[in-house]
Amino acid sequence: MKIYNTLTGKKQEFKPLEDGKVKMYACGITVSGEAHIGHAYQALIYDIIRKYLEKKGYAVTYARNYTDVDDKIIAKSNETGIPADKYALDMIKHIDEQMARLNVDDPNVWIKATESMDDIIEFVKILIAKGHAYATEKGDVYFSVESFPEYGKLSHRNLEDAKNGVRIDNDEQKESPLDFALWKSAKEGEPSWDSPWGKGRPGWHIECSTMNRKAFGDQIDIHGGGRDLIFPHHENEIAQTEALTGKQFAQFWIHNGLIKVNGQKMSKSLGNSLFLKDLMDKYSAETVKLALLQTNYRGDINVTDNLFPDAEKHLVEFYKVFKLATDKGIAIVGENAEIDNRFNECMDDDFNTALAISDLYGYFKTAKSKIANGDLSVGAMLNQIKKTYSLLGLFLSDPKAFIDAYGEKEESAPQEVIALAEERLNARKNKDWARSDALRAEISALGYDIKDGKDCYTLTKK
């Protein structure tokens, strides 16, 4: 099995630190607002990676975190008047409910930043003692980037490039613009904790390093997250963790692509965020998964108006094949090693769900042909598809129930369109072809196609 490693910039054969066991950590959600499709996609990808590693026979311990204290959460607390700790807890509960609707399994270990405060303070104390961090008179603590010569090895930047890629704050007590906060001195009205440097709270980067070490110790096999986290977040995690331990932090760094909406980066400022709740109110979990997994996890996904409706249509057609087999009295039982082996081949190549899903179209075409020919081996074929692709969260529903719920339903056209269609039918009976064509154009302009039959017509919404 080969995995693309951001650290080395190439696919590498996967070998865990300890035979038969995998330690995997993925950055979770900062609970400052609704979970959006990007959060859902990231959670889905690492859930699938965990499950495939388990299929390969590994004992996987998978940890995710909730960042439940940071600048954005504090801003939301001030905006809503809800205490920051209560706001964070409420959002965690809400996000968990939405993730459950998507049928994404929980990790083995959930970690929260606020439950790791003693560990964070101890981590910072050691970095100061080792000369990798310094406290200011105001009670802030910064990591000294220049004390870690390998800084930039994940994002493949030198220090000058890195300086151009970070937001520079105005703290004159920083020794270098690249230095980042490990501990932030308390401001009035903000949540804070006691520390050797005075009241304050941790910086974002140190939270993840500490929570990771709390779950696994000094080293892990896989660290995951979105590509937007490579710099500076994951770069900073490497610097502070390896400065403390003197060991390589993660063997493999895996990063999923980002979500775009009609070609634009999804962002709050553009007002184009797709919230998970809205998506789940409209589509099934299987539809969302099929739509998202058709792209290799490292590539960006462009969400167009047709992405989810098209995925839903494909799923309905797939389920119709299951139903057709059952209606024909064919038992959906047995195994088909070829299908499972091919799936494994795809997933062994850097978890290529896109390639695995593209195979489905050929499988179902063959299955329909087998059903038409009375070939009972189709039962084993369909059963294997259900079994194998369940790892991606597909084909878990009852075929008839899915078709009834999401299959194409006839919609009656508006009265205005029906009136035009009736007038056109009369024009055709009177052989007034010019008027007939003009009415067809009017109907089309209103969003409907008209198909002629003998003394009748059919209206279809475009």
mmCIF file of N, CA, C and O in Angstrom, residues 7 21 25 30 49 105 139 163 192 196 202 220 244 249 264 285 292 297 308 315 318 425 431 434 438-439 451:
data_model
loop_
_atom_site.group_PDB
_atom_site.id
_atom_site.type_symbol
_atom_site.label_atom_id
_atom_site.label_comp_id
_atom_site.label_asym_id
_atom_site.label_seq_id
_atom_site.Cartn_x
_atom_site.Cartn_y
_atom_site.Cartn_z
ATOM 1 N N LEU A 7 5.225 15.356 3.352
ATOM 2 C CA LEU A 7 6.564 15.646 3.865
ATOM 3 C C LEU A 7 7.643 15.379 2.816
ATOM 4 O O LEU A 7 8.587 16.150 2.669
ATOM 5 N N LYS A 21 0.166 -2.164 14.051
ATOM 6 C CA LYS A 21 -0.564 -1.113 14.760
ATOM 7 C C LYS A 21 -0.367 0.231 14.066
ATOM 8 O O LYS A 21 0.713 0.530 13.563
ATOM 9 N N TYR A 25 -3.846 10.559 13.711
ATOM 10 C CA TYR A 25 -4.471 11.763 14.280
ATOM 11 C C TYR A 25 -4.900 12.665 13.138
ATOM 12 O O TYR A 25 -4.164 12.843 12.159
ATOM 13 N N THR A 30 -12.757 23.488 14.714
ATOM 14 C CA THR A 30 -12.833 24.594 15.665
ATOM 15 C C THR A 30 -14.307 24.977 15.767
ATOM 16 O O THR A 30 -14.905 25.396 14.776
ATOM 17 N N ILE A 49 -10.159 6.204 5.583
ATOM 18 C CA ILE A 49 -8.767 5.754 5.675
ATOM 19 C C ILE A 49 -8.600 4.832 6.871
ATOM 20 O O ILE A 49 -7.955 3.778 6.782
ATOM 21 N N ASP A 105 -18.381 7.617 11.455
ATOM 22 C CA ASP A 105 -18.143 7.041 12.778
ATOM 23 C C ASP A 105 -17.244 7.931 13.624
ATOM 24 O O ASP A 105 -16.382 8.658 13.106
ATOM 25 N N GLY A 139 3.528 38.496 29.444
ATOM 26 C CA GLY A 139 2.990 37.183 29.801
ATOM 27 C C GLY A 139 2.642 36.321 28.610
ATOM 28 O O GLY A 139 2.001 35.276 28.756
ATOM 29 N N LYS A 163 8.238 33.831 5.913
ATOM 30 C CA LYS A 163 7.911 35.170 6.433
ATOM 31 C C LYS A 163 6.839 35.847 5.592
ATOM 32 O O LYS A 163 5.988 36.571 6.104
ATOM 33 N N SER A 192 -9.623 32.310 30.644
ATOM 34 C CA SER A 192 -8.186 32.224 30.916
ATOM 35 C C SER A 192 -7.902 31.156 31.963
ATOM 36 O O SER A 192 -8.800 30.724 32.696
ATOM 37 N N PRO A 196 2.529 29.724 34.751
ATOM 38 C CA PRO A 196 3.728 30.378 35.297
ATOM 39 C C PRO A 196 3.958 31.773 34.720
ATOM 40 O O PRO A 196 4.738 32.558 35.278
ATOM 41 N N PRO A 202 -3.956 29.034 25.620
ATOM 42 C CA PRO A 202 -2.979 28.539 24.655
ATOM 43 C C PRO A 202 -3.211 29.072 23.250
ATOM 44 O O PRO A 202 -4.319 29.471 22.882
ATOM 45 N N ILE A 220 3.802 9.390 15.930
ATOM 46 C CA ILE A 220 2.625 8.750 15.347
ATOM 47 C C ILE A 220 2.933 8.330 13.914
ATOM 48 O O ILE A 220 3.927 8.754 13.325
ATOM 49 N N LEU A 244 10.691 19.602 21.090
ATOM 50 C CA LEU A 244 10.546 19.048 22.440
ATOM 51 C C LEU A 244 11.075 17.622 22.538
ATOM 52 O O LEU A 244 11.786 17.276 23.481
ATOM 53 N N PHE A 249 8.107 13.543 14.285
ATOM 54 C CA PHE A 249 6.768 13.571 14.863
ATOM 55 C C PHE A 249 5.854 12.560 14.179
ATOM 56 O O PHE A 249 5.363 11.611 14.799
ATOM 57 N N GLN A 264 -15.181 28.761 -7.018
ATOM 58 C CA GLN A 264 -14.618 29.690 -6.043
ATOM 59 C C GLN A 264 -14.358 28.987 -4.721
ATOM 60 O O GLN A 264 -15.117 28.108 -4.314
ATOM 61 N N ALA A 285 -27.317 10.486 3.120
ATOM 62 C CA ALA A 285 -25.886 10.364 3.429
ATOM 63 C C ALA A 285 -25.143 9.680 2.287
ATOM 64 O O ALA A 285 -24.020 10.066 1.934
ATOM 65 N N LEU A 292 -18.953 13.218 -3.104
ATOM 66 C CA LEU A 292 -17.648 13.682 -2.625
ATOM 67 C C LEU A 292 -16.526 12.716 -2.953
ATOM 68 O O LEU A 292 -15.389 13.139 -3.217
ATOM 69 N N TYR A 297 -9.019 12.084 -2.955
ATOM 70 C CA TYR A 297 -9.063 12.915 -1.752
ATOM 71 C C TYR A 297 -8.065 14.076 -1.778
ATOM 72 O O TYR A 297 -8.262 15.090 -1.106
ATOM 73 N N PHE A 308 -24.676 17.052 -6.503
ATOM 74 C CA PHE A 308 -25.453 16.153 -5.645
ATOM 75 C C PHE A 308 -26.674 15.567 -6.357
ATOM 76 O O PHE A 308 -26.941 14.365 -6.203
ATOM 77 N N LEU A 315 -27.200 6.846 -7.927
ATOM 78 C CA LEU A 315 -27.513 5.892 -6.858
ATOM 79 C C LEU A 315 -28.868 5.229 -7.079
ATOM 80 O O LEU A 315 -29.026 4.020 -6.856
ATOM 81 N N PHE A 318 -28.393 2.594 -9.636
ATOM 82 C CA PHE A 318 -27.700 1.442 -9.050
ATOM 83 C C PHE A 318 -28.670 0.592 -8.228
ATOM 84 O O PHE A 318 -28.704 -0.641 -8.332
ATOM 85 N N LEU A 425 -51.518 21.759 -28.738
ATOM 86 C CA LEU A 425 -52.136 20.527 -29.219
ATOM 87 C C LEU A 425 -53.227 20.859 -30.248
ATOM 88 O O LEU A 425 -53.322 20.212 -31.307
ATOM 89 N N LYS A 431 -53.156 21.843 -37.920
ATOM 90 C CA LYS A 431 -51.997 21.922 -38.819
ATOM 91 C C LYS A 431 -51.447 23.340 -38.965
ATOM 92 O O LYS A 431 -50.941 23.738 -40.009
ATOM 93 N N ALA A 434 -46.717 26.855 -37.726
ATOM 94 C CA ALA A 434 -46.004 28.056 -37.279
ATOM 95 C C ALA A 434 -46.385 28.398 -35.835
ATOM 96 O O ALA A 434 -45.536 28.717 -35.000
ATOM 97 N N ALA A 438 -44.089 28.259 -32.363
ATOM 98 C CA ALA A 438 -43.998 29.426 -31.481
ATOM 99 C C ALA A 438 -44.369 29.062 -30.049
ATOM 100 O O ALA A 438 -43.727 29.503 -29.081
ATOM 101 N N LEU A 439 -45.396 28.219 -29.899
ATOM 102 C CA LEU A 439 -45.808 27.788 -28.558
ATOM 103 C C LEU A 439 -44.765 26.888 -27.915
ATOM 104 O O LEU A 439 -44.541 26.942 -26.694
ATOM 105 N N LYS A 451 -42.935 16.798 -25.444
ATOM 106 C CA LYS A 451 -42.760 15.680 -26.370
ATOM 107 C C LYS A 451 -44.138 15.283 -26.897
ATOM 108 O O LYS A 451 -45.081 15.070 -26.119
#
